[in-house]
CSV table of N, CA and C in Angstrom, one decimal:
chain,number,residue,atom,x,y,z
A,1,LEU,N,32.7,73.5,-124.3
A,1,LEU,CA,31.4,73.6,-125.1
A,1,LEU,C,30.9,75.0,-125.0
A,2,SER,N,30.7,75.5,-126.2
A,2,SER,CA,30.2,76.9,-126.3
A,2,SER,C,28.7,76.9,-126.1
A,3,SER,N,28.2,77.9,-125.4
A,3,SER,CA,26.8,78.0,-125.2
A,3,SER,C,26.1,78.9,-126.2
A,4,ALA,N,26.9,79.7,-126.9
A,4,ALA,CA,26.4,80.6,-127.9
A,4,ALA,C,26.2,79.9,-129.2
A,5,PRO,N,25.0,80.1,-129.9
A,5,PRO,CA,24.8,79.5,-131.2
A,5,PRO,C,25.8,80.0,-132.2
A,6,ALA,N,26.1,79.2,-133.2
A,6,ALA,CA,27.0,79.6,-134.3
A,6,ALA,C,26.1,80.0,-135.5
A,7,LEU,N,26.5,81.1,-136.1
A,7,LEU,CA,25.7,81.6,-137.3
A,7,LEU,C,26.4,81.1,-138.5
A,8,LEU,N,25.8,80.2,-139.2
A,8,LEU,CA,26.4,79.6,-140.4
A,8,LEU,C,26.2,80.5,-141.6
A,9,PRO,N,27.3,81.0,-142.2
A,9,PRO,CA,27.1,81.9,-143.4
A,9,PRO,C,26.9,81.0,-144.6
A,10,GLU,N,26.4,81.7,-145.6
A,10,GLU,CA,26.1,81.0,-146.9
A,10,GLU,C,27.4,80.8,-147.6
A,11,ALA,N,27.5,79.7,-148.4
A,11,ALA,CA,28.7,79.4,-149.2
A,11,ALA,C,28.8,80.5,-150.3
A,12,GLY,N,29.9,80.7,-150.9
A,12,GLY,CA,30.1,81.6,-152.0
A,12,GLY,C,30.2,83.1,-151.5
A,13,ALA,N,30.3,83.3,-150.2
A,13,ALA,CA,30.5,84.6,-149.7
A,13,ALA,C,32.0,84.9,-149.4
A,14,GLY,N,32.9,84.2,-150.1
A,14,GLY,CA,34.3,84.5,-150.0
A,14,GLY,C,35.0,83.5,-149.1
A,15,GLU,N,36.3,83.6,-149.1
A,15,GLU,CA,37.2,82.7,-148.3
A,15,GLU,C,36.9,82.8,-146.8
A,16,LEU,N,36.6,83.9,-146.3
A,16,LEU,CA,36.3,84.1,-144.9
A,16,LEU,C,35.0,83.3,-144.5
A,17,ALA,N,34.0,83.3,-145.4
A,17,ALA,CA,32.8,82.5,-145.2
A,17,ALA,C,33.1,81.0,-145.2
A,18,HIS,N,34.0,80.6,-146.1
A,18,HIS,CA,34.4,79.2,-146.2
A,18,HIS,C,35.1,78.8,-144.9
A,19,ALA,N,36.0,79.7,-144.4
A,19,ALA,CA,36.7,79.4,-143.1
A,19,ALA,C,35.7,79.3,-142.0
A,20,GLU,N,34.7,80.1,-141.9
A,20,GLU,CA,33.7,80.1,-140.8
A,20,GLU,C,32.9,78.8,-140.9
A,21,ARG,N,32.5,78.5,-142.2
A,21,ARG,CA,31.7,77.2,-142.4
A,21,ARG,C,32.5,76.0,-142.0
A,22,LEU,N,33.7,76.0,-142.3
A,22,LEU,CA,34.6,74.9,-141.9
A,22,LEU,C,34.8,74.8,-140.4
A,23,LYS,N,34.9,75.9,-139.8
A,23,LYS,CA,35.1,76.0,-138.3
A,23,LYS,C,33.8,75.5,-137.6
A,24,ILE,N,32.7,75.8,-138.1
A,24,ILE,CA,31.4,75.4,-137.6
A,24,ILE,C,31.2,73.9,-137.8
A,25,ALA,N,31.5,73.4,-139.0
A,25,ALA,CA,31.4,72.0,-139.3
A,25,ALA,C,32.3,71.2,-138.3
A,26,LEU,N,33.5,71.6,-138.2
A,26,LEU,CA,34.4,70.9,-137.2
A,26,LEU,C,33.9,71.0,-135.8
A,27,GLY,N,33.4,72.1,-135.4
A,27,GLY,CA,32.8,72.3,-134.1
A,27,GLY,C,31.6,71.4,-133.8
A,28,LEU,N,30.8,71.2,-134.8
A,28,LEU,CA,29.7,70.3,-134.7
A,28,LEU,C,30.2,68.9,-134.6
A,29,LYS,N,31.1,68.5,-135.4
A,29,LYS,CA,31.7,67.1,-135.4
A,29,LYS,C,32.4,66.8,-134.1
A,30,ARG,N,33.0,67.8,-133.5
A,30,ARG,CA,33.8,67.6,-132.3
A,30,ARG,C,32.9,67.8,-131.1
A,31,GLY,N,31.7,68.2,-131.3
A,31,GLY,CA,30.7,68.4,-130.1
A,31,GLY,C,31.0,69.7,-129.4
A,32,THR,N,31.7,70.7,-129.9
A,32,THR,CA,31.9,71.9,-129.2
A,32,THR,C,30.9,73.0,-129.6
A,33,ILE,N,30.1,72.8,-130.6
A,33,ILE,CA,29.1,73.7,-131.0
A,33,ILE,C,27.8,72.9,-131.0
A,34,PRO,N,26.9,73.3,-130.1
A,34,PRO,CA,25.6,72.5,-129.9
A,34,PRO,C,24.5,73.1,-130.8
A,35,VAL,N,24.5,74.4,-131.1
A,35,VAL,CA,23.4,75.0,-131.8
A,35,VAL,C,24.0,75.8,-133.0
A,36,VAL,N,23.3,75.6,-134.2
A,36,VAL,CA,23.7,76.4,-135.4
A,36,VAL,C,22.4,77.2,-135.8
A,37,VAL,N,22.6,78.4,-136.2
A,37,VAL,CA,21.5,79.2,-136.8
A,37,VAL,C,21.9,79.4,-138.2
A,38,ALA,N,21.0,79.2,-139.1
A,38,ALA,CA,21.3,79.3,-140.6
A,38,ALA,C,20.0,79.6,-141.4
A,39,THR,N,20.2,80.3,-142.5
A,39,THR,CA,19.1,80.4,-143.4
A,39,THR,C,18.9,79.1,-144.1
A,40,PRO,N,17.8,78.8,-144.7
A,40,PRO,CA,17.7,77.5,-145.4
A,40,PRO,C,18.7,77.3,-146.5
A,41,LYS,N,19.1,78.4,-147.2
A,41,LYS,CA,20.2,78.3,-148.2
A,41,LYS,C,21.5,77.9,-147.6
A,42,ALA,N,21.9,78.6,-146.5
A,42,ALA,CA,23.2,78.3,-145.8
A,42,ALA,C,23.2,76.8,-145.3
A,43,ALA,N,22.0,76.3,-144.8
A,43,ALA,CA,22.0,75.0,-144.3
A,43,ALA,C,22.1,73.9,-145.4
A,44,ASN,N,21.7,74.3,-146.6
A,44,ASN,CA,21.7,73.4,-147.7
A,44,ASN,C,22.9,73.6,-148.6
A,45,ASP,N,23.7,74.6,-148.4
A,45,ASP,CA,24.9,74.8,-149.2
A,45,ASP,C,25.9,73.7,-148.8
A,46,PRO,N,26.7,73.2,-149.8
A,46,PRO,CA,27.6,72.1,-149.5
A,46,PRO,C,28.8,72.5,-148.6
A,47,LEU,N,29.2,71.5,-147.9
A,47,LEU,CA,30.4,71.5,-147.0
A,47,LEU,C,31.3,70.4,-147.5
A,48,PRO,N,32.6,70.5,-147.1
A,48,PRO,CA,33.5,69.3,-147.4
A,48,PRO,C,32.9,68.0,-146.8
A,49,ASP,N,33.1,66.9,-147.5
A,49,ASP,CA,32.7,65.6,-146.9
A,49,ASP,C,33.4,65.4,-145.6
A,50,PRO,N,32.8,64.9,-144.6
A,50,PRO,CA,33.5,64.7,-143.3
A,50,PRO,C,34.7,63.8,-143.4
A,51,ASP,N,34.7,62.7,-144.3
A,51,ASP,CA,35.8,61.9,-144.4
A,51,ASP,C,37.0,62.6,-145.1
A,52,LEU,N,36.7,63.5,-146.1
A,52,LEU,CA,37.7,64.3,-146.8
A,52,LEU,C,38.3,65.3,-145.8
A,53,LEU,N,37.4,65.8,-144.9
A,53,LEU,CA,37.9,66.8,-143.9
A,53,LEU,C,38.9,66.1,-143.0
A,54,GLU,N,38.7,64.9,-142.6
A,54,GLU,CA,39.6,64.2,-141.7
A,54,GLU,C,40.9,63.9,-142.5
A,55,ALA,N,40.8,63.4,-143.7
A,55,ALA,CA,41.9,63.1,-144.5
A,55,ALA,C,42.8,64.3,-144.9
A,56,SER,N,42.2,65.5,-144.9
A,56,SER,CA,42.9,66.7,-145.3
A,56,SER,C,43.7,67.3,-144.2
A,57,ARG,N,43.5,66.8,-143.0
A,57,ARG,CA,44.2,67.3,-141.8
A,57,ARG,C,45.7,67.1,-141.9
A,58,VAL,N,46.5,68.1,-141.6
A,58,VAL,CA,47.9,68.0,-141.5
A,58,VAL,C,48.3,68.3,-140.1
A,59,HIS,N,49.1,67.4,-139.5
A,59,HIS,CA,49.5,67.6,-138.1
A,59,HIS,C,51.0,68.0,-138.1
A,60,LEU,N,51.2,69.1,-137.4
A,60,LEU,CA,52.6,69.6,-137.3
A,60,LEU,C,52.9,69.6,-135.8
A,61,ALA,N,54.1,69.2,-135.4
A,61,ALA,CA,54.5,69.2,-134.0
A,61,ALA,C,56.0,69.6,-133.8
A,62,VAL,N,56.3,70.3,-132.7
A,62,VAL,CA,57.6,70.6,-132.4
A,62,VAL,C,58.5,69.4,-132.3
A,63,GLY,N,59.6,69.4,-133.0
A,63,GLY,CA,60.5,68.2,-133.0
A,63,GLY,C,60.3,67.4,-134.2
A,64,SER,N,59.2,67.5,-134.9
A,64,SER,CA,59.0,66.7,-136.1
A,64,SER,C,59.5,67.4,-137.4
A,65,SER,N,59.6,66.6,-138.4
A,65,SER,CA,60.1,67.2,-139.7
A,65,SER,C,59.0,67.6,-140.6
A,66,VAL,N,59.2,68.6,-141.4
A,66,VAL,CA,58.3,69.0,-142.4
A,66,VAL,C,59.1,69.6,-143.6
A,67,ASN,N,58.7,69.2,-144.8
A,67,ASN,CA,59.3,69.8,-146.0
A,67,ASN,C,58.6,71.1,-146.3
A,68,PRO,N,59.2,72.2,-146.2
A,68,PRO,CA,58.6,73.5,-146.4
A,68,PRO,C,57.9,73.7,-147.8
A,69,GLU,N,58.6,73.2,-148.8
A,69,GLU,CA,58.1,73.3,-150.2
A,69,GLU,C,56.8,72.4,-150.3
A,70,ALA,N,56.9,71.2,-149.8
A,70,ALA,CA,55.7,70.3,-149.8
A,70,ALA,C,54.5,70.9,-149.1
A,71,LEU,N,54.8,71.5,-147.9
A,71,LEU,CA,53.7,72.1,-147.1
A,71,LEU,C,53.1,73.3,-147.9
A,72,ALA,N,54.0,74.1,-148.5
A,72,ALA,CA,53.5,75.2,-149.3
A,72,ALA,C,52.7,74.7,-150.4
A,73,GLY,N,53.1,73.6,-151.1
A,73,GLY,CA,52.3,73.1,-152.2
A,73,GLY,C,50.9,72.6,-151.7
A,74,ARG,N,50.8,72.0,-150.5
A,74,ARG,CA,49.5,71.5,-150.0
A,74,ARG,C,48.7,72.7,-149.6
A,75,LEU,N,49.3,73.8,-149.1
A,75,LEU,CA,48.5,74.9,-148.8
A,75,LEU,C,47.9,75.6,-150.0
A,76,VAL,N,48.7,75.7,-151.1
A,76,VAL,CA,48.2,76.3,-152.3
A,76,VAL,C,47.2,75.4,-152.9
A,77,ALA,N,47.3,74.1,-152.9
A,77,ALA,CA,46.3,73.2,-153.4
A,77,ALA,C,45.0,73.3,-152.7
A,78,SER,N,45.1,73.7,-151.4
A,78,SER,CA,43.9,73.9,-150.6
A,78,SER,C,43.4,75.3,-150.6
A,79,ARG,N,43.8,76.0,-151.6
A,79,ARG,CA,43.4,77.4,-151.9
A,79,ARG,C,43.8,78.4,-150.9
A,80,PHE,N,44.9,78.1,-150.1
A,80,PHE,CA,45.5,79.2,-149.3
A,80,PHE,C,46.3,80.1,-150.3
A,81,GLU,N,46.4,81.3,-149.9
A,81,GLU,CA,47.1,82.3,-150.7
A,81,GLU,C,48.4,82.6,-150.1
A,82,ARG,N,49.4,82.6,-151.0
A,82,ARG,CA,50.8,82.9,-150.5
A,82,ARG,C,50.9,84.5,-150.6
A,83,VAL,N,51.3,85.1,-149.4
A,83,VAL,CA,51.3,86.5,-149.3
A,83,VAL,C,52.7,86.9,-148.7
A,84,HIS,N,52.9,88.2,-148.6
A,84,HIS,CA,54.1,88.7,-148.0
A,84,HIS,C,54.0,88.7,-146.5
A,85,ALA,N,52.8,89.1,-146.0
A,85,ALA,CA,52.5,89.1,-144.5
A,85,ALA,C,51.1,88.6,-144.3
A,86,VAL,N,51.0,87.6,-143.4
A,86,VAL,CA,49.7,87.0,-143.1
A,86,VAL,C,48.8,87.9,-142.3
A,87,GLU,N,47.6,88.1,-142.8
A,87,GLU,CA,46.6,89.0,-142.1
A,87,GLU,C,45.3,88.3,-141.9
A,88,ARG,N,44.9,87.3,-142.6
A,88,ARG,CA,43.6,86.7,-142.5
A,88,ARG,C,43.6,85.2,-142.7
A,89,PRO,N,42.6,84.5,-142.3
A,89,PRO,CA,42.5,83.0,-142.5
A,89,PRO,C,42.7,82.7,-144.0
A,90,GLY,N,43.5,81.6,-144.2
A,90,GLY,CA,43.7,81.1,-145.6
A,90,GLY,C,44.9,81.7,-146.2
A,91,GLU,N,45.7,82.4,-145.5
A,91,GLU,CA,47.0,83.0,-146.0
A,91,GLU,C,48.2,82.3,-145.4
A,92,PHE,N,49.3,82.3,-146.1
A,92,PHE,CA,50.6,81.9,-145.6
A,92,PHE,C,51.7,82.6,-146.2
A,93,ALA,N,52.9,82.7,-145.5
A,93,ALA,CA,54.1,83.3,-146.0
A,93,ALA,C,55.3,82.5,-145.6
A,94,VAL,N,56.3,82.4,-146.5
A,94,VAL,CA,57.5,81.7,-146.2
A,94,VAL,C,58.7,82.6,-146.3
A,95,ARG,N,59.4,82.7,-145.3
A,95,ARG,CA,60.6,83.6,-145.3
A,95,ARG,C,61.8,82.8,-144.6
A,96,GLY,N,62.7,82.3,-145.4
A,96,GLY,CA,63.8,81.5,-144.9
A,96,GLY,C,63.3,80.3,-144.1
A,97,GLY,N,63.7,80.2,-142.9
A,97,GLY,CA,63.2,79.1,-142.0
A,97,GLY,C,62.0,79.4,-141.2
A,98,ILE,N,61.2,80.3,-141.7
A,98,ILE,CA,60.0,80.7,-140.9
A,98,ILE,C,58.8,80.5,-141.9
A,99,ILE,N,57.7,79.9,-141.4
A,99,ILE,CA,56.5,79.8,-142.1
A,99,ILE,C,55.4,80.4,-141.2
A,100,ASP,N,54.8,81.4,-141.7
A,100,ASP,CA,53.6,82.0,-141.1
A,100,ASP,C,52.4,81.5,-141.8
A,101,LEU,N,51.4,81.1,-141.1
A,101,LEU,CA,50.2,80.6,-141.7
A,101,LEU,C,49.0,80.9,-140.8
A,102,PHE,N,47.9,81.2,-141.4
A,102,PHE,CA,46.7,81.5,-140.7
A,102,PHE,C,45.7,80.4,-141.0
A,103,PRO,N,45.6,79.4,-140.1
A,103,PRO,CA,44.7,78.3,-140.3
A,103,PRO,C,43.2,78.8,-140.5
A,104,LEU,N,42.5,78.1,-141.3
A,104,LEU,CA,41.1,78.5,-141.6
A,104,LEU,C,40.3,78.4,-140.3
A,105,THR,N,40.6,77.5,-139.4
A,105,THR,CA,39.8,77.3,-138.2
A,105,THR,C,40.4,77.9,-136.9
A,106,ALA,N,41.4,78.8,-137.1
A,106,ALA,CA,42.0,79.4,-135.9
A,106,ALA,C,41.6,80.8,-135.8
A,107,ASP,N,41.8,81.3,-134.5
A,107,ASP,CA,41.5,82.7,-134.3
A,107,ASP,C,42.7,83.6,-134.5
A,108,HIS,N,43.9,83.0,-134.5
A,108,HIS,CA,45.2,83.7,-134.7
A,108,HIS,C,46.1,82.9,-135.6
A,109,PRO,N,47.0,83.6,-136.3
A,109,PRO,CA,47.9,82.9,-137.2
A,109,PRO,C,49.0,82.2,-136.3
A,110,ALA,N,49.8,81.3,-137.0
A,110,ALA,CA,50.8,80.6,-136.3
A,110,ALA,C,52.2,80.9,-137.0
A,111,ARG,N,53.2,80.9,-136.3
A,111,ARG,CA,54.6,81.1,-136.8
A,111,ARG,C,55.3,79.8,-136.5
A,112,ILE,N,55.8,79.2,-137.5
A,112,ILE,CA,56.5,77.9,-137.4
A,112,ILE,C,58.0,78.2,-137.7
A,113,ASP,N,58.8,78.0,-136.7
A,113,ASP,CA,60.3,78.2,-136.9
A,113,ASP,C,60.9,76.9,-137.2
A,114,LEU,N,61.7,76.9,-138.3
A,114,LEU,CA,62.4,75.6,-138.7
A,114,LEU,C,63.9,75.7,-138.6
A,115,PHE,N,64.5,74.6,-138.3
A,115,PHE,CA,65.9,74.5,-138.4
A,115,PHE,C,66.1,73.4,-139.4
A,116,GLY,N,66.4,73.7,-140.7
A,116,GLY,CA,66.4,72.8,-141.7
A,116,GLY,C,64.9,72.4,-142.0
A,117,ASP,N,64.6,71.1,-141.8
A,117,ASP,CA,63.3,70.6,-142.0
A,117,ASP,C,62.6,70.3,-140.6
A,118,ARG,N,63.3,70.5,-139.5
A,118,ARG,CA,62.8,70.2,-138.2
A,118,ARG,C,62.1,71.4,-137.6
A,119,ILE,N,60.9,71.2,-137.0
A,119,ILE,CA,60.2,72.3,-136.4
A,119,ILE,C,60.8,72.5,-135.0
A,120,GLU,N,61.3,73.7,-134.9
A,120,GLU,CA,61.9,74.2,-133.6
A,120,GLU,C,60.8,74.7,-132.6
A,121,SER,N,59.9,75.5,-133.2
A,121,SER,CA,58.8,76.1,-132.3
A,121,SER,C,57.6,76.4,-133.2
A,122,ILE,N,56.5,76.5,-132.5
A,122,ILE,CA,55.2,76.9,-133.1
A,122,ILE,C,54.6,77.9,-132.1
A,123,ARG,N,54.4,79.1,-132.6
A,123,ARG,CA,53.9,80.2,-131.8
A,123,ARG,C,52.7,80.9,-132.5
A,124,MET,N,51.6,81.1,-131.7
A,124,MET,CA,50.5,81.9,-132.2
A,124,MET,C,50.9,83.4,-132.0
A,125,PHE,N,50.5,84.2,-133.0
A,125,PHE,CA,50.8,85.6,-132.9
A,125,PHE,C,49.7,86.5,-133.3
A,126,ARG,N,49.8,87.8,-132.9
A,126,ARG,CA,48.8,88.8,-133.2
A,126,ARG,C,49.1,89.4,-134.6
A,127,VAL,N,48.1,89.5,-135.5
A,127,VAL,CA,48.3,90.1,-136.8
A,127,VAL,C,48.8,91.6,-136.7
A,128,SER,N,48.2,92.3,-135.7
A,128,SER,CA,48.4,93.7,-135.6
A,128,SER,C,49.9,94.1,-135.4
A,129,ASP,N,50.6,93.4,-134.5
A,129,ASP,CA,51.9,93.8,-134.2
A,129,ASP,C,52.9,92.6,-134.3
A,130,GLN,N,52.5,91.5,-134.8
A,130,GLN,CA,53.4,90.3,-135.0
A,130,GLN,C,53.9,89.7,-133.7
A,131,GLN,N,53.4,90.1,-132.6
A,131,GLN,CA,53.9,89.7,-131.3
A,131,GLN,C,53.3,88.3,-131.0
A,132,SER,N,54.2,87.4,-130.4
A,132,SER,CA,53.8,86.1,-130.0
A,132,SER,C,52.8,86.2,-128.8
A,133,ILE,N,51.7,85.4,-128.9
A,133,ILE,CA,50.8,85.4,-127.7
A,133,ILE,C,50.7,84.1,-127.0
A,134,ALA,N,51.2,83.0,-127.7
A,134,ALA,CA,51.1,81.7,-127.1
A,134,ALA,C,52.0,80.8,-127.8
A,135,GLU,N,52.6,79.8,-127.1
A,135,GLU,CA,53.4,78.8,-127.7
A,135,GLU,C,52.5,77.5,-127.8
A,136,ALA,N,52.8,76.7,-128.8
A,136,ALA,CA,52.1,75.5,-129.0
A,136,ALA,C,53.1,74.4,-129.3
A,137,ARG,N,52.8,73.2,-128.8
A,137,ARG,CA,53.6,72.0,-129.1
A,137,ARG,C,53.2,71.4,-130.4
A,138,GLU,N,51.9,71.6,-130.8
A,138,GLU,CA,51.5,71.0,-132.1
A,138,GLU,C,50.4,71.9,-132.7
A,139,LEU,N,50.1,71.7,-134.0
A,139,LEU,CA,49.1,72.5,-134.7
A,139,LEU,C,48.5,71.5,-135.7
A,140,ASP,N,47.2,71.5,-135.7
A,140,ASP,CA,46.5,70.7,-136.8
A,140,ASP,C,45.9,71.7,-137.8
A,141,LEU,N,46.2,71.5,-139.0
A,141,LEU,CA,45.7,72.3,-140.1
A,141,LEU,C,44.6,71.5,-140.9
A,142,ASP,N,43.4,72.1,-141.0
A,142,ASP,CA,42.3,71.5,-141.7
A,142,ASP,C,42.3,72.1,-143.1
A,143,LEU,N,42.8,71.4,-144.1
A,143,LEU,CA,43.0,71.9,-145.4
A,143,LEU,C,42.0,71.6,-146.5
A,144,ALA,N,40.8,71.3,-146.1
A,144,ALA,CA,39.8,71.0,-147.1
A,144,ALA,C,39.3,72.2,-147.8
A,145,PRO,N,39.5,72.2,-149.1
A,145,PRO,CA,39.0,73.4,-149.9
A,145,PRO,C,37.5,73.4,-150.0
A,146,PRO,N,36.9,74.6,-150.4
A,146,PRO,CA,35.5,74.6,-150.5
A,146,PRO,C,35.0,73.5,-151.5
A,147,PRO,N,33.9,72.8,-151.2
A,147,PRO,CA,33.5,71.7,-152.1
A,147,PRO,C,33.1,72.2,-153.5
A,148,SER,N,33.4,71.4,-154.5
A,148,SER,CA,32.9,71.6,-155.8
A,148,SER,C,31.9,70.6,-156.1
A,149,GLY,N,30.7,70.9,-156.3
A,149,GLY,CA,29.7,70.0,-156.5
A,149,GLY,C,28.8,69.8,-155.3
A,150,ARG,N,28.3,68.6,-155.1
A,150,ARG,CA,27.3,68.3,-154.1
A,150,ARG,C,27.8,68.4,-152.7
A,151,GLY,N,28.9,67.8,-152.3
A,151,GLY,CA,29.4,67.9,-151.0
A,151,GLY,C,28.5,67.4,-149.9
A,152,ALA,N,28.8,67.7,-148.7
A,152,ALA,CA,28.0,67.3,-147.5
A,152,ALA,C,27.1,68.4,-147.1
A,153,LYS,N,26.2,68.1,-146.2
A,153,LYS,CA,25.3,69.1,-145.6
A,153,LYS,C,25.6,69.3,-144.2
A,154,VAL,N,25.2,70.4,-143.6
A,154,VAL,CA,25.5,70.7,-142.2
A,154,VAL,C,24.9,69.5,-141.3
A,155,THR,N,23.9,68.9,-141.7
A,155,THR,CA,23.3,67.8,-140.9
A,155,THR,C,24.2,66.6,-140.8
A,156,ASP,N,25.1,66.5,-141.8
A,156,ASP,CA,26.1,65.4,-141.8
A,156,ASP,C,27.1,65.5,-140.6
A,157,PHE,N,27.2,66.7,-140.1
A,157,PHE,CA,28.1,67.0,-139.0
A,157,PHE,C,27.4,67.1,-137.6
A,158,LEU,N,26.1,67.2,-137.7
A,158,LEU,CA,25.3,67.4,-136.5
A,158,LEU,C,25.4,66.2,-135.5
A,159,PRO,N,25.7,66.5,-134.2
A,159,PRO,CA,25.7,65.4,-133.2
A,159,PRO,C,24.2,65.1,-132.9
A,160,ARG,N,24.0,63.9,-132.2
A,160,ARG,CA,22.7,63.5,-131.9
A,160,ARG,C,21.8,64.5,-131.2
A,161,ASP,N,22.4,65.2,-130.3
A,161,ASP,CA,21.6,66.2,-129.6
A,161,ASP,C,21.8,67.6,-130.1
A,162,GLY,N,22.4,67.8,-131.3
A,162,GLY,CA,22.6,69.1,-131.9
A,162,GLY,C,21.3,69.7,-132.4
A,163,VAL,N,21.3,71.0,-132.6
A,163,VAL,CA,20.1,71.7,-133.0
A,163,VAL,C,20.5,72.7,-134.1
A,164,ILE,N,19.6,72.7,-135.1
A,164,ILE,CA,19.8,73.7,-136.2
A,164,ILE,C,18.5,74.6,-136.1
A,165,VAL,N,18.7,75.9,-136.0
A,165,VAL,CA,17.6,76.8,-136.0
A,165,VAL,C,17.6,77.5,-137.4
A,166,LEU,N,16.6,77.2,-138.2
A,166,LEU,CA,16.5,77.8,-139.5
A,166,LEU,C,15.8,79.2,-139.4
A,167,ARG,N,16.4,80.2,-140.0
A,167,ARG,CA,15.9,81.5,-140.0
A,167,ARG,C,15.6,82.0,-141.4
A,168,ASP,N,14.5,82.6,-141.6
A,168,ASP,CA,14.1,83.1,-142.9
A,168,ASP,C,14.9,84.4,-143.1
A,169,PRO,N,15.4,84.6,-144.3
A,169,PRO,CA,16.1,85.8,-144.5
A,169,PRO,C,15.3,87.1,-144.2
A,170,GLU,N,14.0,86.9,-144.1
A,170,GLU,CA,13.1,88.0,-143.8
A,170,GLU,C,13.2,88.2,-142.3
A,171,PRO,N,13.3,89.5,-141.8
A,171,PRO,CA,13.4,89.7,-140.4
A,171,PRO,C,12.2,89.3,-139.6
A,172,GLY,N,12.4,88.8,-138.4
A,172,GLY,CA,11.3,88.4,-137.6
A,172,GLY,C,10.8,87.0,-137.6
A,173,TRP,N,11.3,86.2,-138.5
A,173,TRP,CA,10.7,84.8,-138.7
A,173,TRP,C,11.8,83.8,-138.3
A,174,ILE,N,11.6,83.0,-137.3
A,174,ILE,CA,12.5,81.9,-136.9
A,174,ILE,C,11.7,80.6,-136.7
A,175,GLN,N,12.3,79.6,-137.1
A,175,GLN,CA,11.7,78.2,-136.9
A,175,GLN,C,12.8,77.3,-136.4
A,176,GLY,N,12.6,76.6,-135.3
A,176,GLY,CA,13.6,75.7,-134.8
A,176,GLY,C,13.3,74.3,-135.3
A,177,ASP,N,14.4,73.6,-135.6
A,177,ASP,CA,14.3,72.2,-136.0
A,177,ASP,C,15.3,71.4,-135.3
A,178,ARG,N,14.9,70.4,-134.5
A,178,ARG,CA,15.8,69.5,-133.8
A,178,ARG,C,16.0,68.3,-134.7
A,179,VAL,N,17.2,68.0,-135.0
A,179,VAL,CA,17.5,66.9,-135.9
A,179,VAL,C,18.1,65.7,-135.1
């Protein structure tokens, strides 16, 4: 459980803002983020529906099979960008039996080594030097694209004891609201 409040960015501020909004929504839903600070606009901007978010999750595990072309198709459909080298959330690259991808909700990209369609290893790596920093047995990808239309609100993800602090875009004004 994080003790620091999460600052919810406004929608429409680019893919990195979508990634951060998604990370905060999931943190609220999972109970790892207890306090969110947001402008009224950011609090009212749409998020993916919680049920869609769960349905869009892709689970990858060492030893399981994955069709690389099908995974690439799901990533593109979820507005991931296919690039030569992964540098930021929402990007992926495929080179032979290696898939590099930067999950929207992760701090580091993952390298998935395949033997045919079988996942041999999953390693997190640093963007700066491509060096592995941790091995993982599994990886969950949350592939919900930014909502088009009404979508859900941040309060749909808020746990019973969660707190949203609304801040006016004008400096010096803060109002707390316990939901």
